Coordinates of C-alpha atoms in Angstrom, one line a residue:
M1 CA 72.1 162.2 221.5
T2 CA 69.6 162.8 224.7
E3 CA 67.3 165.5 225.6
D4 CA 70.2 167.4 227.7
G5 CA 71.9 167.4 224.3
A6 CA 74.7 164.6 225.7
E7 CA 75.8 162.2 222.9
L8 CA 75.4 158.6 223.1
R9 CA 77.7 155.8 221.7
V10 CA 76.5 152.4 221.5
W11 CA 80.1 149.7 221.2
A12 CA 79.3 146.7 219.9
P13 CA 82.5 144.2 219.6
P14 CA 82.7 143.6 215.8
N15 CA 81.4 139.8 214.2
P16 CA 84.1 138.1 212.6
R17 CA 81.5 135.8 210.9
G18 CA 79.0 138.2 209.3
D19 CA 83.2 139.3 207.5
D20 CA 83.9 136.5 206.3
A21 CA 80.4 135.8 204.4
R22 CA 81.1 139.1 202.9
R23 CA 84.8 138.6 202.0
N24 CA 83.4 135.0 200.3
L25 CA 80.3 136.5 198.6
F26 CA 82.5 138.7 196.8
I27 CA 85.0 136.3 196.0
F28 CA 82.2 134.4 194.9
Y29 CA 80.6 136.8 193.0
L30 CA 84.1 138.1 191.3
G31 CA 84.7 134.7 190.1
L32 CA 81.4 134.3 188.5
T33 CA 82.2 137.2 187.1
A34 CA 85.5 136.5 185.9
A35 CA 84.0 132.5 184.6
T36 CA 81.0 134.9 182.8
V37 CA 83.9 136.9 180.9
L38 CA 85.8 134.2 180.1
L39 CA 83.2 132.5 178.6
L40 CA 82.0 135.0 176.5
A41 CA 85.8 135.5 175.7
Y42 CA 85.1 131.8 174.2
V43 CA 82.7 132.0 172.2
L44 CA 83.1 135.0 170.8
L45 CA 86.2 134.1 169.9
T46 CA 84.9 130.8 168.9
Y47 CA 82.6 132.1 166.7
F48 CA 84.5 135.1 165.0
I49 CA 87.6 133.7 164.6
V50 CA 88.2 130.1 165.2
R51 CA 85.6 128.9 163.2
P52 CA 86.3 130.8 160.6
I53 CA 89.2 129.9 160.2
D54 CA 88.6 126.2 160.9
R55 CA 85.9 126.5 157.8
L56 CA 89.0 128.2 155.9
R57 CA 91.6 125.3 156.5
L58 CA 88.6 123.0 155.7
A59 CA 88.0 124.6 152.4
S60 CA 91.6 124.9 151.9
E61 CA 92.0 121.5 151.7
R62 CA 88.9 120.7 149.3
L63 CA 90.7 123.8 147.1
A64 CA 94.0 121.9 147.1
A65 CA 92.4 118.6 146.0
G66 CA 90.9 120.0 142.9
R67 CA 87.2 120.6 144.1
L68 CA 87.4 124.5 143.0
R69 CA 83.5 125.5 143.6
T70 CA 84.3 125.6 147.1
S71 CA 83.5 128.8 148.9
V72 CA 83.1 130.1 152.5
P73 CA 80.6 132.2 154.3
V74 CA 82.4 135.9 154.6
Q75 CA 81.6 136.0 158.7
G76 CA 83.4 136.3 161.3
A77 CA 86.0 139.0 162.5
A78 CA 86.5 142.2 160.2
E79 CA 90.2 140.5 159.7
V80 CA 89.1 136.8 159.1
A81 CA 85.8 138.2 156.6
R82 CA 88.6 140.0 154.8
L83 CA 90.1 136.7 154.7
A84 CA 86.8 134.6 153.5
A85 CA 86.5 137.2 151.2
T86 CA 89.9 136.9 149.6
F87 CA 89.9 133.3 149.5
N88 CA 86.5 133.2 147.1
E89 CA 87.5 135.1 144.9
M90 CA 91.1 133.4 144.8
A91 CA 89.0 130.1 144.1
A92 CA 86.4 132.2 141.6
Q93 CA 89.4 132.6 139.8
L94 CA 91.0 129.4 139.7
R95 CA 87.4 128.2 138.1
R96 CA 87.5 131.0 135.6
D97 CA 91.8 130.3 135.0
R98 CA 90.8 126.6 134.7
A99 CA 87.5 127.1 132.1
A100 CA 90.2 129.4 129.9
L101 CA 92.6 126.2 130.5
Q102 CA 90.7 124.1 129.6
E103 CA 89.1 126.2 126.3
R104 CA 92.9 126.3 125.3
L105 CA 93.6 123.0 125.6
A106 CA 90.5 121.5 124.0
E107 CA 91.9 124.3 121.0
L108 CA 95.6 122.6 120.8
E109 CA 93.5 119.2 121.0
Q110 CA 91.9 120.6 117.8
T111 CA 94.9 122.4 116.5
T112 CA 97.1 118.8 117.1
G113 CA 94.0 116.8 115.0
E114 CA 94.6 119.2 112.0
L115 CA 98.2 119.3 112.0
T116 CA 97.9 115.6 112.3
S117 CA 95.7 114.9 109.6
A118 CA 98.0 118.1 107.3
Q119 CA 101.2 115.8 107.9
E120 CA 99.6 112.3 107.2
Q121 CA 98.7 114.0 104.0
L122 CA 101.7 115.7 103.3
I123 CA 103.1 112.6 103.8
R124 CA 101.2 110.8 101.5
S125 CA 101.7 113.2 99.2
A126 CA 105.6 112.8 99.4
R127 CA 105.1 109.2 98.8
L128 CA 103.2 109.9 95.6
A129 CA 105.6 112.3 94.3
A130 CA 108.5 109.8 95.4
V131 CA 106.7 106.9 93.9
G132 CA 106.4 109.3 91.0
R133 CA 109.7 110.6 90.4
L134 CA 111.3 106.9 90.9
S135 CA 108.4 105.7 87.9
A136 CA 109.9 108.5 85.9
G137 CA 113.9 107.7 86.4
V138 CA 113.1 103.8 86.3
A139 CA 111.6 104.6 82.5
H140 CA 113.9 107.1 81.4
E141 CA 116.9 105.6 82.5
I142 CA 115.5 102.1 81.2
G143 CA 113.3 103.1 78.4
N144 CA 115.8 105.1 76.6
P145 CA 118.6 102.1 76.2
L146 CA 115.5 100.0 75.5
A147 CA 114.4 102.1 72.4
A148 CA 117.7 102.4 71.3
I149 CA 118.6 98.6 71.5
R150 CA 114.8 98.4 69.9
G151 CA 116.4 100.6 66.6
L152 CA 119.8 98.9 66.5
I153 CA 118.2 95.4 65.7
E154 CA 116.1 96.6 63.6
L155 CA 118.8 97.9 61.6
L156 CA 120.7 94.9 61.9
E157 CA 117.7 92.8 60.7
V158 CA 117.2 94.7 57.7
G159 CA 120.4 93.0 56.6
D160 CA 122.0 95.4 54.6
L161 CA 125.2 96.4 56.7
D162 CA 129.1 95.6 56.3
P163 CA 130.4 93.9 59.0
E164 CA 132.5 96.6 60.8
E165 CA 128.5 98.2 60.6
Q166 CA 127.5 94.8 62.0
K167 CA 130.3 95.1 64.6
E168 CA 130.1 98.7 65.7
F169 CA 126.1 97.7 66.2
I170 CA 126.8 94.7 67.9
G171 CA 129.1 96.7 70.9
R172 CA 126.3 99.7 71.2
I173 CA 124.0 97.0 71.7
Q174 CA 125.5 95.5 74.5
R175 CA 126.4 98.6 75.7
E176 CA 123.0 100.1 76.1
T177 CA 122.3 96.2 77.6
E178 CA 125.0 96.9 80.1
R179 CA 123.3 100.4 80.9
I180 CA 120.4 98.6 81.8
H181 CA 121.7 96.4 84.3
F182 CA 123.7 98.6 86.2
T183 CA 120.3 101.1 86.4
I184 CA 118.4 97.9 87.7
R185 CA 122.0 97.2 90.3
D186 CA 121.4 100.7 91.3
L187 CA 118.2 100.5 92.2
L188 CA 118.1 97.1 93.8
D189 CA 121.1 99.2 96.4
F190 CA 118.6 101.6 96.7
S191 CA 116.0 99.2 97.8
R192 CA 117.6 97.1 99.9
S193 CA 119.3 100.8 101.4
E194 CA 116.3 102.0 102.6
P195 CA 116.4 103.0 106.1
G196 CA 112.4 101.7 106.6
D197 CA 112.9 100.2 110.8
R198 CA 116.4 101.0 111.8
G199 CA 116.1 98.3 115.0
R200 CA 119.3 97.9 117.1
I201 CA 122.7 97.4 114.9
E202 CA 125.1 95.0 116.1
S203 CA 127.8 94.7 114.4
S204 CA 130.4 97.7 114.0
A205 CA 133.2 97.9 112.0
D206 CA 136.8 99.9 112.1
L207 CA 136.4 103.2 109.9
S208 CA 139.8 103.3 109.4
E209 CA 140.8 100.2 108.0
V210 CA 137.3 100.3 105.4
L211 CA 138.8 103.5 104.0
S212 CA 142.2 102.6 103.8
D213 CA 141.4 98.9 101.8
T214 CA 138.7 101.0 100.0
A215 CA 141.5 103.4 98.9
K216 CA 144.0 100.6 97.6
L217 CA 141.1 98.8 95.6
L218 CA 140.5 102.3 93.9
D219 CA 143.9 103.0 92.9
R220 CA 144.1 100.2 90.2
Q221 CA 140.9 101.8 88.7
S222 CA 141.6 104.1 85.6
R223 CA 138.9 106.7 86.6
F224 CA 141.1 107.3 89.6
R225 CA 144.4 106.9 87.7
E226 CA 144.9 111.0 87.5
I227 CA 143.5 111.8 90.6
E228 CA 145.6 112.8 93.7
L229 CA 143.4 111.0 96.7
S230 CA 144.4 112.2 100.6
L231 CA 143.4 110.6 103.5
A232 CA 143.6 112.3 107.0
L233 CA 142.3 110.5 109.9
D234 CA 142.8 110.9 113.3
A235 CA 144.6 108.3 115.2
G236 CA 142.9 106.0 117.6
L237 CA 139.1 106.1 115.8
P238 CA 136.5 104.6 117.9
R239 CA 134.5 102.0 115.7
V240 CA 131.6 102.7 114.0
R241 CA 128.0 101.0 114.0
G242 CA 127.1 98.5 110.9
D243 CA 128.8 96.2 109.3
G244 CA 132.0 96.7 106.7
E245 CA 130.4 95.7 103.4
R246 CA 127.2 99.0 103.9
L247 CA 130.2 101.2 104.9
R248 CA 132.4 100.3 101.4
Q249 CA 129.4 100.9 99.8
L250 CA 128.9 104.4 101.5
L251 CA 132.6 105.4 100.7
L252 CA 132.3 104.0 96.8
N253 CA 129.4 105.8 96.2
L254 CA 131.0 109.3 97.8
L255 CA 134.5 108.5 96.0
F256 CA 132.9 107.6 92.6
N257 CA 130.6 110.7 92.6
A258 CA 133.4 112.6 93.4
A259 CA 135.7 111.5 90.5
D260 CA 132.7 112.0 87.9
A261 CA 132.6 115.3 89.4
L262 CA 136.3 116.3 88.6
G263 CA 135.9 114.7 85.5
G264 CA 138.6 112.0 85.9
K265 CA 141.4 114.7 86.8
G266 CA 141.8 116.5 90.3
R267 CA 142.5 116.4 94.1
I268 CA 140.0 114.0 96.6
E269 CA 140.5 114.5 100.1
V270 CA 139.5 112.1 102.8
R271 CA 139.3 113.1 106.6
A272 CA 138.0 111.4 109.7
S273 CA 137.6 112.8 113.2
N274 CA 136.6 111.8 116.4
G275 CA 133.5 113.8 117.4
G276 CA 132.9 113.0 120.8
G277 CA 130.0 109.8 120.4
M278 CA 130.1 110.4 117.1
V279 CA 132.7 110.1 113.8
D280 CA 133.0 112.5 111.7
L281 CA 134.2 112.0 108.1
R282 CA 134.3 114.2 105.2
V283 CA 134.8 113.5 101.6
E284 CA 135.7 116.9 99.3
D285 CA 136.6 117.4 96.0
D286 CA 138.1 120.7 93.6
G287 CA 136.0 120.1 91.2
P288 CA 133.2 122.9 90.1
G289 CA 130.9 121.8 93.0
I290 CA 127.1 121.3 93.1
D291 CA 124.9 123.1 91.1
A292 CA 122.9 125.3 93.3
A293 CA 119.5 124.6 91.4
I294 CA 119.9 120.7 92.7
L295 CA 121.6 121.4 95.6
D296 CA 118.7 120.5 98.3
Q297 CA 117.7 117.5 96.5
V298 CA 120.9 116.1 95.4
F299 CA 120.3 113.1 97.6
D300 CA 117.0 112.6 95.8
P301 CA 117.0 109.5 93.1
F302 CA 117.4 110.1 89.9
V303 CA 118.5 113.4 90.4
T304 CA 121.9 114.2 88.4
T305 CA 124.1 116.7 86.3
K306 CA 125.5 113.7 84.2
P307 CA 124.8 113.3 80.4
A308 CA 121.8 110.8 79.5
G309 CA 123.8 107.1 80.0
Q310 CA 126.6 108.2 82.4
G311 CA 124.5 107.5 85.4
T312 CA 121.7 106.4 87.5
G313 CA 121.3 109.2 89.9
L314 CA 121.4 106.6 92.4
G315 CA 124.5 106.9 94.0
L316 CA 124.0 109.2 96.5
A317 CA 119.8 108.4 97.1
V318 CA 121.6 105.1 98.2
C319 CA 124.4 106.7 100.5
H320 CA 121.7 108.4 102.2
A321 CA 119.5 105.8 103.0
I322 CA 122.7 104.0 104.5
V323 CA 123.4 106.7 106.8
E324 CA 120.0 106.7 107.6
Q325 CA 119.9 103.2 108.5
L326 CA 123.2 103.8 110.6
G327 CA 121.7 106.3 112.6
G328 CA 123.9 109.0 111.2
S329 CA 123.5 111.8 109.2
I330 CA 124.7 113.3 105.9
E331 CA 124.7 116.7 103.9
A332 CA 126.6 117.9 100.8
A333 CA 127.8 121.8 100.3
N334 CA 130.0 123.6 97.9
R335 CA 133.2 124.7 99.4
D336 CA 134.4 128.7 99.4
R337 CA 137.5 127.6 98.0
G338 CA 135.8 125.2 95.0
G339 CA 134.7 122.1 95.4
A340 CA 131.8 119.8 96.5
S341 CA 132.1 118.4 100.5
F342 CA 129.8 116.1 101.9
H343 CA 129.8 115.5 105.2
V344 CA 128.9 112.6 106.9
R345 CA 128.3 112.1 110.6
L346 CA 128.7 108.0 112.0
P347 CA 127.7 107.0 115.7
A348 CA 130.3 105.4 117.3
A349 CA 129.7 101.5 118.3
L350 CA 129.2 101.1 122.1

């Protein structure tokens, strides 16, 4: 305003170049600020999130490779730090679990070693016991008839016998000699049929044919004269592993055992059926059955309830050895309706 109160106005024309400079400067500072913020955000993101997560990834790979002592620093964003702490706890738990597992494995190895040692001792004891029973059985089965023969010979040497007594004594000597012969024969059969190494049995036999032939053979024997022998064989039975002779010996021993149990009079049933890869054979009689006191040992050598001189107790032991050799199984039981039952399972030939 002037001294007399008049208003003085000055007009200046706009300067476009100055406005552009200010706008450019504003844009520059705005871009610089944005770049700074982005850079800071990148640094913070990398330091607090990306790097900790990458460390977790690498640590996880090492942990998966079995390096259980792996750990990661607990740093970064709160969630990432909690994740790192959880990872370290998991790794520590895995270390504890592995230590406990190793301790348990060491205990199991020690226990296994002790069990193996105990098993070996039991096997040795069982073998020694079997040898003892075998020796005692042989001594009994051969020693008794030898003692009888020696006594009879001493009586014959005296010479104070009439011809009839001499004939009787000579007949008794012959019978005792045959008893020794049968004992030795059964022992040889038993030794030949010991399981041992089964290996691969290449031969096979038709069980139906072997059963039929065996039945015809027994038909002519006096001990089966008053015994009814019944065969029930399924049609189309597969061939079984093993040769016919061993199977015939198995059947004869089972049938002779049944006939002895019947005392020469009764009924024997033989059934054979297909059991899906196996052939089931059952030999049953209607006799008095097996004494419960020896049922668990019926397949052991020299186990018998027959009177002295009427059996060696090796027949069923031979059966068990043959069946084991052929890769099958045999079981003995008493029937509910009376009598004994022998169940044999033989593998079908491939």
